[in-house]
Amino acid sequence: MAAIPAEVRRYWLPILLAAAGFLFQLLVLPHSFPPSHYDALGIERFAPVEKVVEAYELLSKEWLSETSQQTTVDIIKIRYAYELLTNPILKRDYDLFGLDHHKDVLEKVKEKYQKEHFLKIDLPLLKDSSVHSTDYAFNILTYDSFMHTIADEHPLLIMVYSKGSPRCAQFIEHWKQIGSRLDGVANTAMVELGDLQLTGHFAEQRFSKQPFFRNGLPTLVAYPADCRSPSCYMRYPGELFVDSVVDWVTTSVVGLPRILYYSKETLGPQFIGKSGHHKVKVILFSSTGERAAPFLRQAAQEYSTYASFALVLWKEDESQIWWNSLGVESAPSLVFLKGPGTFTKPEFTKIMEEHKHQELPQLRSDTSLELGCDARGYSRAANDTAIWYCVIVAGRPGVELSKRRQILRKAQDQLFSDIDASTSGNVDSSVVVSSAAAALKDDRLTFVWLDGEVQKKLCAFYLATDYNGACGPGGFGDDNDKSELFIVRFQRNATYEALKAEKTNNLMEALQGQQTDASQLVARYKGLDEIEEINKWISQIIKDGDTRDIPYFTSKVPDLVPEETTKEWLRSTKSIRSAGNSVKQRIQNNGFHLGDYLTDPRIGPALLMSACISMGIIWYKSNQPSQAAQQDGAPPKDKTKRRRPRPKLSTSLFGQPEYTADPEPKDARQWEMTDSDSD
């Protein structure tokens, strides 16, 4: 391996600085300053609209000429620049703050038409993302009202928005939800980007003193309650999710305590056991996993001397435990516990033994096949089971439906008791009731409840009714929330389905969508809400359905509506840290952003200048010793061991010059003296 030359080792620092400077100038800096929309039109920056139109007309004439060298992508860039710079609001945002609200539209159009002729481009490009004509803003602040508002004692959350931003228009509904959740805790207001006296104050500044918004619009800033100066605001650093914004305001701005989540294993020992015996235990059950509402956290702070607060995430497989231990039927729910309220192992084991069976599950789009209550699926027992049943109580969520669910749950528990009694040999039930218990034991019978308001189509299909009573949304002043109890008999016929599969060319069957749906029969319960009567009715239906020869037929069943849709702005943020807690967010809050330095054009020349200076210093130091040695007449043999010459000491006294002998001639010879006494 060849050794590194001595000159390279000596000048390694200047070489490194020079290489970094050239790389910054050639690679990093061009990416930090991409061509602007004015460059696409070939005009100077901040040119007026008249020059934009003139430049576009000249370029559009060149497109039609035979000598035009413009590609389709270049034409799309020119057209997009023309549409953006001729819109007053979009041009204002782009010139003053460098905001391009419709950059995604440009990328989509370039990808769509890059291989097409430019005459096939659908114009205008911004027709689907134009500036909204309706002003959706509310509670807008001006500079005068802003100074008066921050002097108030309440915290203030401000959203900076633009009329030309589609992202702001999409966020406005969630901004209303944020304001609703913060009601009584913090005030909310909006500032339009055109109010330069305020928006310039909220914007950050680059090295060139140009204001900009790091994360685009909308941007959120907050003023604490004790803030009286316009410059003491806090900038929200996270993503624009409703739950995370509300949590940041209540935690970092207002300073309210958090209410922690507990599981069924930790609620007793970690919360109830460690809370003071004199305090009331407030337990809130949530079905979404979102953080506690601000008013609850405010109450936890105000009543911290008297009560302790906890959150529990509601799960269907744990609902039986909460129902029998705390009387909680569904979420959201609120429970107050007074007294010591501690759990011991025997008590908890007893609760688990008493409630080891599942609670009445809900019939949803993601549980219908698993529960065996879907015509497109099969029984819980096995796929070869011909007949099975599903008992459903349907209605609008409310007191009436809760009562019916409780009764049906007790009826299910009674059948489980009959199963246990028959297994142990202590059979004390009638033959009719045993039919339902046997079907439940064989997984041919399922008890569920249906939300008639959300699943109104399926509810109306089974009950053969319109959207009233148990099905459909309730109207204003409508007190008819009567629930309905019915049973569905499912049947599969292997012979019929085999013949049906062979009719692949039957257009009528294909249009009806009847592929492998099971046959269904529905029977409604009209008796009293008593457990024994309900079980007898269910058992009689099962006995008749298993023994009687019922015609086989199918019909198109409405699909279940998905009850949990993905919403970008409303997703749960349990795994997201609060603003300002993570290391990354702390670095950002301290004002260090590496990307800002990469856009500074002074870095490259500074690195090159540093390389030249360091190279000159190294050269000067390496050549200075040799020059001094040449002046003395004798170059030093070893520079590292060179010593400073010591002055000669005078041998004369009182400063008199010492004696010096005459110089010896060149041809002089020294004779040896002989002793006279020698031989």
PDB file of C-alpha atoms in Angstrom, residues 391-650:
ATOM      1  CA  VAL A 391     -80.446 -13.591  17.735  1.00  0.00           C
ATOM      2  CA  ILE A 392     -80.271  -9.837  17.200  1.00  0.00           C
ATOM      3  CA  VAL A 393     -81.539  -6.905  19.228  1.00  0.00           C
ATOM      4  CA  ALA A 394     -81.553  -3.759  17.078  1.00  0.00           C
ATOM      5  CA  GLY A 395     -82.282  -0.157  17.895  1.00  0.00           C
ATOM      6  CA  ARG A 396     -80.949   3.340  18.256  1.00  0.00           C
ATOM      7  CA  PRO A 397     -78.341   3.816  20.981  1.00  0.00           C
ATOM      8  CA  GLY A 398     -80.133   4.870  24.132  1.00  0.00           C
ATOM      9  CA  VAL A 399     -81.812   3.715  27.308  1.00  0.00           C
ATOM     10  CA  GLU A 400     -84.290   1.430  25.564  1.00  0.00           C
ATOM     11  CA  LEU A 401     -81.593  -0.429  23.639  1.00  0.00           C
ATOM     12  CA  SER A 402     -79.434  -0.731  26.759  1.00  0.00           C
ATOM     13  CA  LYS A 403     -82.288  -2.382  28.657  1.00  0.00           C
ATOM     14  CA  ARG A 404     -82.917  -4.847  25.849  1.00  0.00           C
ATOM     15  CA  ARG A 405     -79.203  -5.643  25.598  1.00  0.00           C
ATOM     16  CA  GLN A 406     -79.086  -6.322  29.326  1.00  0.00           C
ATOM     17  CA  ILE A 407     -82.082  -8.649  29.120  1.00  0.00           C
ATOM     18  CA  LEU A 408     -80.666 -10.532  26.132  1.00  0.00           C
ATOM     19  CA  ARG A 409     -77.323 -10.870  27.899  1.00  0.00           C
ATOM     20  CA  LYS A 410     -79.025 -12.406  30.913  1.00  0.00           C
ATOM     21  CA  ALA A 411     -80.922 -14.778  28.625  1.00  0.00           C
ATOM     22  CA  GLN A 412     -77.604 -15.855  27.130  1.00  0.00           C
ATOM     23  CA  ASP A 413     -76.156 -16.362  30.622  1.00  0.00           C
ATOM     24  CA  GLN A 414     -79.150 -18.515  31.536  1.00  0.00           C
ATOM     25  CA  LEU A 415     -78.473 -20.754  28.543  1.00  0.00           C
ATOM     26  CA  PHE A 416     -74.830 -21.048  29.592  1.00  0.00           C
ATOM     27  CA  SER A 417     -76.023 -22.111  33.028  1.00  0.00           C
ATOM     28  CA  ASP A 418     -78.209 -24.778  31.408  1.00  0.00           C
ATOM     29  CA  ILE A 419     -75.182 -26.015  29.473  1.00  0.00           C
ATOM     30  CA  ASP A 420     -73.144 -26.271  32.678  1.00  0.00           C
ATOM     31  CA  ALA A 421     -76.024 -28.046  34.427  1.00  0.00           C
ATOM     32  CA  SER A 422     -76.418 -30.571  31.612  1.00  0.00           C
ATOM     33  CA  THR A 423     -72.683 -31.225  31.626  1.00  0.00           C
ATOM     34  CA  SER A 424     -72.673 -31.909  35.381  1.00  0.00           C
ATOM     35  CA  GLY A 425     -75.817 -34.072  35.161  1.00  0.00           C
ATOM     36  CA  ASN A 426     -78.080 -31.722  37.114  1.00  0.00           C
ATOM     37  CA  VAL A 427     -80.589 -31.128  34.317  1.00  0.00           C
ATOM     38  CA  ASP A 428     -83.451 -29.025  35.610  1.00  0.00           C
ATOM     39  CA  SER A 429     -84.622 -27.413  32.364  1.00  0.00           C
ATOM     40  CA  SER A 430     -87.485 -28.172  30.061  1.00  0.00           C
ATOM     41  CA  VAL A 431     -87.029 -29.786  26.663  1.00  0.00           C
ATOM     42  CA  VAL A 432     -87.838 -26.518  24.867  1.00  0.00           C
ATOM     43  CA  VAL A 433     -85.111 -24.538  26.612  1.00  0.00           C
ATOM     44  CA  SER A 434     -82.593 -27.329  26.018  1.00  0.00           C
ATOM     45  CA  SER A 435     -82.913 -26.841  22.237  1.00  0.00           C
ATOM     46  CA  ALA A 436     -81.481 -23.315  22.490  1.00  0.00           C
ATOM     47  CA  ALA A 437     -78.809 -24.435  24.971  1.00  0.00           C
ATOM     48  CA  ALA A 438     -77.726 -27.269  22.671  1.00  0.00           C
ATOM     49  CA  ALA A 439     -77.482 -24.897  19.698  1.00  0.00           C
ATOM     50  CA  LEU A 440     -75.464 -22.434  21.773  1.00  0.00           C
ATOM     51  CA  LYS A 441     -73.165 -25.220  22.939  1.00  0.00           C
ATOM     52  CA  ASP A 442     -72.595 -26.363  19.332  1.00  0.00           C
ATOM     53  CA  ASP A 443     -71.817 -22.778  18.197  1.00  0.00           C
ATOM     54  CA  ARG A 444     -74.923 -22.738  16.013  1.00  0.00           C
ATOM     55  CA  LEU A 445     -76.502 -19.896  18.011  1.00  0.00           C
ATOM     56  CA  THR A 446     -75.102 -16.390  18.482  1.00  0.00           C
ATOM     57  CA  PHE A 447     -76.410 -13.406  20.454  1.00  0.00           C
ATOM     58  CA  VAL A 448     -75.517  -9.942  19.086  1.00  0.00           C
ATOM     59  CA  TRP A 449     -76.823  -6.386  19.037  1.00  0.00           C
ATOM     60  CA  LEU A 450     -77.108  -4.056  16.039  1.00  0.00           C
ATOM     61  CA  ASP A 451     -76.823  -0.269  15.896  1.00  0.00           C
ATOM     62  CA  GLY A 452     -79.992   0.556  13.981  1.00  0.00           C
ATOM     63  CA  GLU A 453     -78.968   4.155  13.415  1.00  0.00           C
ATOM     64  CA  VAL A 454     -75.674   3.357  11.680  1.00  0.00           C
ATOM     65  CA  GLN A 455     -76.758   0.066  10.062  1.00  0.00           C
ATOM     66  CA  LYS A 456     -80.162   1.381   9.019  1.00  0.00           C
ATOM     67  CA  LYS A 457     -80.282  -0.485   5.688  1.00  0.00           C
ATOM     68  CA  LEU A 458     -79.613  -3.915   7.179  1.00  0.00           C
ATOM     69  CA  CYS A 459     -81.964  -3.185  10.077  1.00  0.00           C
ATOM     70  CA  ALA A 460     -84.788  -2.151   7.749  1.00  0.00           C
ATOM     71  CA  PHE A 461     -84.133  -5.187   5.537  1.00  0.00           C
ATOM     72  CA  TYR A 462     -84.514  -7.685   8.386  1.00  0.00           C
ATOM     73  CA  LEU A 463     -87.497  -5.961   9.974  1.00  0.00           C
ATOM     74  CA  ALA A 464     -89.186  -5.168   6.632  1.00  0.00           C
ATOM     75  CA  THR A 465     -89.845  -1.594   7.656  1.00  0.00           C
ATOM     76  CA  ASP A 466     -88.828   1.942   6.787  1.00  0.00           C
ATOM     77  CA  TYR A 467     -86.383   4.142   8.705  1.00  0.00           C
ATOM     78  CA  ASN A 468     -88.307   4.659  11.908  1.00  0.00           C
ATOM     79  CA  GLY A 469     -88.509   3.102  15.313  1.00  0.00           C
ATOM     80  CA  ALA A 470     -85.497   0.826  15.700  1.00  0.00           C
ATOM     81  CA  CYS A 471     -83.925   1.685  12.339  1.00  0.00           C
ATOM     82  CA  GLY A 472     -82.538   4.925  10.955  1.00  0.00           C
ATOM     83  CA  PRO A 473     -81.537   8.205  12.561  1.00  0.00           C
ATOM     84  CA  GLY A 474     -83.812   9.831  15.081  1.00  0.00           C
ATOM     85  CA  GLY A 475     -85.482  13.091  14.093  1.00  0.00           C
ATOM     86  CA  PHE A 476     -85.885  16.242  16.158  1.00  0.00           C
ATOM     87  CA  GLY A 477     -88.268  15.517  19.000  1.00  0.00           C
ATOM     88  CA  ASP A 478     -88.599  11.860  17.992  1.00  0.00           C
ATOM     89  CA  ASP A 479     -88.979   9.759  21.136  1.00  0.00           C
ATOM     90  CA  ASN A 480     -89.763   6.513  19.308  1.00  0.00           C
ATOM     91  CA  ASP A 481     -86.539   4.654  20.155  1.00  0.00           C
ATOM     92  CA  LYS A 482     -88.194   1.279  20.500  1.00  0.00           C
ATOM     93  CA  SER A 483     -85.782  -1.622  20.021  1.00  0.00           C
ATOM     94  CA  GLU A 484     -86.642  -4.837  18.218  1.00  0.00           C
ATOM     95  CA  LEU A 485     -85.673  -8.424  19.038  1.00  0.00           C
ATOM     96  CA  PHE A 486     -85.592 -10.946  16.203  1.00  0.00           C
ATOM     97  CA  ILE A 487     -83.861 -14.139  15.152  1.00  0.00           C
ATOM     98  CA  VAL A 488     -82.373 -14.934  11.724  1.00  0.00           C
ATOM     99  CA  ARG A 489     -82.213 -18.516  10.466  1.00  0.00           C
ATOM    100  CA  PHE A 490     -79.341 -19.159   8.048  1.00  0.00           C
ATOM    101  CA  GLN A 491     -79.292 -22.211   5.803  1.00  0.00           C
ATOM    102  CA  ARG A 492     -76.916 -23.472   3.165  1.00  0.00           C
ATOM    103  CA  ASN A 493     -77.859 -26.028   0.500  1.00  0.00           C
ATOM    104  CA  ALA A 494     -74.849 -27.651  -1.133  1.00  0.00           C
ATOM    105  CA  THR A 495     -76.889 -28.985  -4.094  1.00  0.00           C
ATOM    106  CA  TYR A 496     -78.475 -25.618  -4.843  1.00  0.00           C
ATOM    107  CA  GLU A 497     -75.165 -23.789  -4.597  1.00  0.00           C
ATOM    108  CA  ALA A 498     -73.471 -26.313  -6.900  1.00  0.00           C
ATOM    109  CA  LEU A 499     -76.162 -25.822  -9.558  1.00  0.00           C
ATOM    110  CA  LYS A 500     -75.943 -22.101  -9.095  1.00  0.00           C
ATOM    111  CA  ALA A 501     -72.173 -22.101  -9.629  1.00  0.00           C
ATOM    112  CA  GLU A 502     -72.639 -23.876 -12.985  1.00  0.00           C
ATOM    113  CA  LYS A 503     -74.910 -21.080 -14.266  1.00  0.00           C
ATOM    114  CA  THR A 504     -72.058 -18.745 -15.031  1.00  0.00           C
ATOM    115  CA  ASN A 505     -73.796 -17.302 -18.086  1.00  0.00           C
ATOM    116  CA  ASN A 506     -76.985 -16.411 -16.281  1.00  0.00           C
ATOM    117  CA  LEU A 507     -77.051 -12.609 -16.588  1.00  0.00           C
ATOM    118  CA  MET A 508     -79.889 -12.194 -14.093  1.00  0.00           C
ATOM    119  CA  GLU A 509     -77.984 -14.040 -11.371  1.00  0.00           C
ATOM    120  CA  ALA A 510     -74.861 -11.968 -12.040  1.00  0.00           C
ATOM    121  CA  LEU A 511     -76.767  -8.689 -11.871  1.00  0.00           C
ATOM    122  CA  GLN A 512     -78.393  -9.668  -8.579  1.00  0.00           C
ATOM    123  CA  GLY A 513     -74.960 -10.513  -7.120  1.00  0.00           C
ATOM    124  CA  GLN A 514     -76.199 -13.812  -5.661  1.00  0.00           C
ATOM    125  CA  GLN A 515     -73.070 -15.915  -5.546  1.00  0.00           C
ATOM    126  CA  THR A 516     -72.931 -17.986  -2.345  1.00  0.00           C
ATOM    127  CA  ASP A 517     -75.362 -16.191  -0.008  1.00  0.00           C
ATOM    128  CA  ALA A 518     -77.137 -18.369   2.531  1.00  0.00           C
ATOM    129  CA  SER A 519     -80.912 -18.612   2.755  1.00  0.00           C
ATOM    130  CA  GLN A 520     -82.390 -16.410   5.513  1.00  0.00           C
ATOM    131  CA  LEU A 521     -85.653 -16.375   7.439  1.00  0.00           C
ATOM    132  CA  VAL A 522     -86.497 -13.748  10.067  1.00  0.00           C
ATOM    133  CA  ALA A 523     -88.851 -14.092  13.046  1.00  0.00           C
ATOM    134  CA  ARG A 524     -89.677 -11.122  15.313  1.00  0.00           C
ATOM    135  CA  TYR A 525     -90.328 -11.470  19.035  1.00  0.00           C
ATOM    136  CA  LYS A 526     -93.627 -10.030  20.273  1.00  0.00           C
ATOM    137  CA  GLY A 527     -93.680 -11.356  23.822  1.00  0.00           C
ATOM    138  CA  LEU A 528     -92.768  -9.964  27.223  1.00  0.00           C
ATOM    139  CA  ASP A 529     -89.225  -8.930  28.139  1.00  0.00           C
ATOM    140  CA  GLU A 530     -88.687 -11.878  30.439  1.00  0.00           C
ATOM    141  CA  ILE A 531     -85.694 -14.148  30.272  1.00  0.00           C
ATOM    142  CA  GLU A 532     -87.604 -17.430  30.421  1.00  0.00           C
ATOM    143  CA  GLU A 533     -90.081 -16.349  27.744  1.00  0.00           C
ATOM    144  CA  ILE A 534     -87.323 -15.200  25.415  1.00  0.00           C
ATOM    145  CA  ASN A 535     -85.381 -18.451  25.786  1.00  0.00           C
ATOM    146  CA  LYS A 536     -88.514 -20.526  25.202  1.00  0.00           C
ATOM    147  CA  TRP A 537     -89.265 -18.537  22.060  1.00  0.00           C
ATOM    148  CA  ILE A 538     -85.706 -18.953  20.774  1.00  0.00           C
ATOM    149  CA  SER A 539     -85.751 -22.666  21.491  1.00  0.00           C
ATOM    150  CA  GLN A 540     -89.082 -23.138  19.730  1.00  0.00           C
ATOM    151  CA  ILE A 541     -87.788 -21.308  16.651  1.00  0.00           C
ATOM    152  CA  ILE A 542     -84.660 -23.481  16.614  1.00  0.00           C
ATOM    153  CA  LYS A 543     -86.681 -26.674  17.058  1.00  0.00           C
ATOM    154  CA  ASP A 544     -89.023 -25.782  14.187  1.00  0.00           C
ATOM    155  CA  GLY A 545     -86.158 -24.600  11.974  1.00  0.00           C
ATOM    156  CA  ASP A 546     -84.226 -27.833  12.459  1.00  0.00           C
ATOM    157  CA  THR A 547     -87.157 -30.224  11.930  1.00  0.00           C
ATOM    158  CA  ARG A 548     -89.466 -28.562   9.409  1.00  0.00           C
ATOM    159  CA  ASP A 549     -88.858 -28.640   5.658  1.00  0.00           C
ATOM    160  CA  ILE A 550     -88.572 -24.922   4.817  1.00  0.00           C
ATOM    161  CA  PRO A 551     -88.151 -23.800   1.182  1.00  0.00           C
ATOM    162  CA  TYR A 552     -84.657 -22.626   0.261  1.00  0.00           C
ATOM    163  CA  PHE A 553     -84.351 -19.177  -1.277  1.00  0.00           C
ATOM    164  CA  THR A 554     -81.866 -16.319  -1.237  1.00  0.00           C
ATOM    165  CA  SER A 555     -82.064 -12.562  -1.616  1.00  0.00           C
ATOM    166  CA  LYS A 556     -79.576  -9.698  -1.823  1.00  0.00           C
ATOM    167  CA  VAL A 557     -78.620  -8.527   1.687  1.00  0.00           C
ATOM    168  CA  PRO A 558     -77.443  -4.923   2.224  1.00  0.00           C
ATOM    169  CA  ASP A 559     -73.816  -4.570   3.191  1.00  0.00           C
ATOM    170  CA  LEU A 560     -72.844  -3.508   6.676  1.00  0.00           C
ATOM    171  CA  VAL A 561     -71.536   0.049   6.841  1.00  0.00           C
ATOM    172  CA  PRO A 562     -67.942   0.310   8.133  1.00  0.00           C
ATOM    173  CA  GLU A 563     -68.179   2.145  11.449  1.00  0.00           C
ATOM    174  CA  GLU A 564     -64.474   3.040  11.730  1.00  0.00           C
ATOM    175  CA  THR A 565     -63.246   5.106   8.770  1.00  0.00           C
ATOM    176  CA  THR A 566     -59.729   6.445   8.377  1.00  0.00           C
ATOM    177  CA  LYS A 567     -59.572  10.203   8.953  1.00  0.00           C
ATOM    178  CA  GLU A 568     -56.231  11.927   8.539  1.00  0.00           C
ATOM    179  CA  TRP A 569     -56.889  14.806  10.907  1.00  0.00           C
ATOM    180  CA  LEU A 570     -58.705  12.732  13.598  1.00  0.00           C
ATOM    181  CA  ARG A 571     -56.479   9.690  13.993  1.00  0.00           C
ATOM    182  CA  SER A 572     -55.536   8.595  17.468  1.00  0.00           C
ATOM    183  CA  THR A 573     -52.235   9.963  18.787  1.00  0.00           C
ATOM    184  CA  LYS A 574     -51.546   7.720  21.800  1.00  0.00           C
ATOM    185  CA  SER A 575     -48.142   6.844  20.366  1.00  0.00           C
ATOM    186  CA  ILE A 576     -47.239  10.485  19.624  1.00  0.00           C
ATOM    187  CA  ARG A 577     -45.276  12.351  22.264  1.00  0.00           C
ATOM    188  CA  SER A 578     -46.523  15.677  23.434  1.00  0.00           C
ATOM    189  CA  ALA A 579     -44.929  18.678  21.796  1.00  0.00           C
ATOM    190  CA  GLY A 580     -41.610  19.507  23.371  1.00  0.00           C
ATOM    191  CA  ASN A 581     -40.951  16.172  25.123  1.00  0.00           C
ATOM    192  CA  SER A 582     -38.900  14.277  22.535  1.00  0.00           C
ATOM    193  CA  VAL A 583     -35.246  15.008  21.844  1.00  0.00           C
ATOM    194  CA  LYS A 584     -35.964  15.945  18.247  1.00  0.00           C
ATOM    195  CA  GLN A 585     -38.625  18.447  19.255  1.00  0.00           C
ATOM    196  CA  ARG A 586     -36.341  19.955  21.900  1.00  0.00           C
ATOM    197  CA  ILE A 587     -33.665  20.554  19.272  1.00  0.00           C
ATOM    198  CA  GLN A 588     -36.245  22.137  16.983  1.00  0.00           C
ATOM    199  CA  ASN A 589     -37.549  24.364  19.753  1.00  0.00           C
ATOM    200  CA  ASN A 590     -34.011  25.600  20.415  1.00  0.00           C
ATOM    201  CA  GLY A 591     -33.966  27.077  16.919  1.00  0.00           C
ATOM    202  CA  PHE A 592     -31.350  24.803  15.282  1.00  0.00           C
ATOM    203  CA  HIS A 593     -32.340  23.740  11.771  1.00  0.00           C
ATOM    204  CA  LEU A 594     -29.606  22.296   9.578  1.00  0.00           C
ATOM    205  CA  GLY A 595     -31.641  22.950   6.451  1.00  0.00           C
ATOM    206  CA  ASP A 596     -31.472  26.705   7.030  1.00  0.00           C
ATOM    207  CA  TYR A 597     -27.678  26.663   6.853  1.00  0.00           C
ATOM    208  CA  LEU A 598     -27.692  24.603   3.672  1.00  0.00           C
ATOM    209  CA  THR A 599     -29.526  27.432   1.896  1.00  0.00           C
ATOM    210  CA  ASP A 600     -26.980  30.104   2.857  1.00  0.00           C
ATOM    211  CA  PRO A 601     -24.826  30.920  -0.228  1.00  0.00           C
ATOM    212  CA  ARG A 602     -22.121  32.375   2.005  1.00  0.00           C
ATOM    213  CA  ILE A 603     -21.079  28.936   3.260  1.00  0.00           C
ATOM    214  CA  GLY A 604     -19.274  27.918   0.053  1.00  0.00           C
ATOM    215  CA  PRO A 605     -17.114  31.051  -0.263  1.00  0.00           C
ATOM    216  CA  ALA A 606     -16.410  30.936   3.484  1.00  0.00           C
ATOM    217  CA  LEU A 607     -15.109  27.361   3.174  1.00  0.00           C
ATOM    218  CA  LEU A 608     -12.906  28.285   0.182  1.00  0.00           C
ATOM    219  CA  MET A 609     -11.554  31.334   1.986  1.00  0.00           C
ATOM    220  CA  SER A 610     -10.810  29.222   5.055  1.00  0.00           C
ATOM    221  CA  ALA A 611      -8.952  26.745   2.829  1.00  0.00           C
ATOM    222  CA  CYS A 612      -6.779  29.522   1.369  1.00  0.00           C
ATOM    223  CA  ILE A 613      -6.024  31.041   4.763  1.00  0.00           C
ATOM    224  CA  SER A 614      -5.125  27.721   6.351  1.00  0.00           C
ATOM    225  CA  MET A 615      -2.945  26.810   3.370  1.00  0.00           C
ATOM    226  CA  GLY A 616      -1.057  30.103   3.639  1.00  0.00           C
ATOM    227  CA  ILE A 617      -0.496  29.663   7.362  1.00  0.00           C
ATOM    228  CA  ILE A 618       0.835  26.124   6.913  1.00  0.00           C
ATOM    229  CA  TRP A 619       3.162  27.191   4.071  1.00  0.00           C
ATOM    230  CA  TYR A 620       4.503  30.134   6.070  1.00  0.00           C
ATOM    231  CA  LYS A 621       5.225  27.999   9.128  1.00  0.00           C
ATOM    232  CA  SER A 622       6.910  25.269   7.098  1.00  0.00           C
ATOM    233  CA  ASN A 623       9.236  27.710   5.263  1.00  0.00           C
ATOM    234  CA  GLN A 624      10.156  30.068   8.094  1.00  0.00           C
ATOM    235  CA  PRO A 625      12.858  27.827   9.787  1.00  0.00           C
ATOM    236  CA  SER A 626      14.731  27.126   6.537  1.00  0.00           C
ATOM    237  CA  GLN A 627      15.010  30.825   5.743  1.00  0.00           C
ATOM    238  CA  ALA A 628      16.499  31.561   9.175  1.00  0.00           C
ATOM    239  CA  ALA A 629      19.025  28.757   8.733  1.00  0.00           C
ATOM    240  CA  GLN A 630      20.142  30.068   5.326  1.00  0.00           C
ATOM    241  CA  GLN A 631      20.817  33.461   6.854  1.00  0.00           C
ATOM    242  CA  ASP A 632      23.172  31.830   9.392  1.00  0.00           C
ATOM    243  CA  GLY A 633      25.124  30.138   6.557  1.00  0.00           C
ATOM    244  CA  ALA A 634      24.531  26.530   7.610  1.00  0.00           C
ATOM    245  CA  PRO A 635      21.275  24.749   7.063  1.00  0.00           C
ATOM    246  CA  PRO A 636      20.248  22.660  10.001  1.00  0.00           C
ATOM    247  CA  LYS A 637      20.528  18.923   9.622  1.00  0.00           C
ATOM    248  CA  ASP A 638      17.478  18.168  11.642  1.00  0.00           C
ATOM    249  CA  LYS A 639      14.790  20.787  12.042  1.00  0.00           C
ATOM    250  CA  THR A 640      13.147  19.025  14.913  1.00  0.00           C
ATOM    251  CA  LYS A 641      16.433  18.934  16.947  1.00  0.00           C
ATOM    252  CA  ARG A 642      17.700  22.404  15.972  1.00  0.00           C
ATOM    253  CA  ARG A 643      18.803  24.430  18.980  1.00  0.00           C
ATOM    254  CA  ARG A 644      19.429  28.103  19.417  1.00  0.00           C
ATOM    255  CA  PRO A 645      23.236  28.857  19.345  1.00  0.00           C
ATOM    256  CA  ARG A 646      24.712  29.827  22.698  1.00  0.00           C
ATOM    257  CA  PRO A 647      26.904  32.977  22.877  1.00  0.00           C
ATOM    258  CA  LYS A 648      30.658  32.515  23.579  1.00  0.00           C
ATOM    259  CA  LEU A 649      31.918  33.564  26.978  1.00  0.00           C
ATOM    260  CA  SER A 650      34.843  35.944  27.064  1.00  0.00           C
TER     261      SER A 650
END
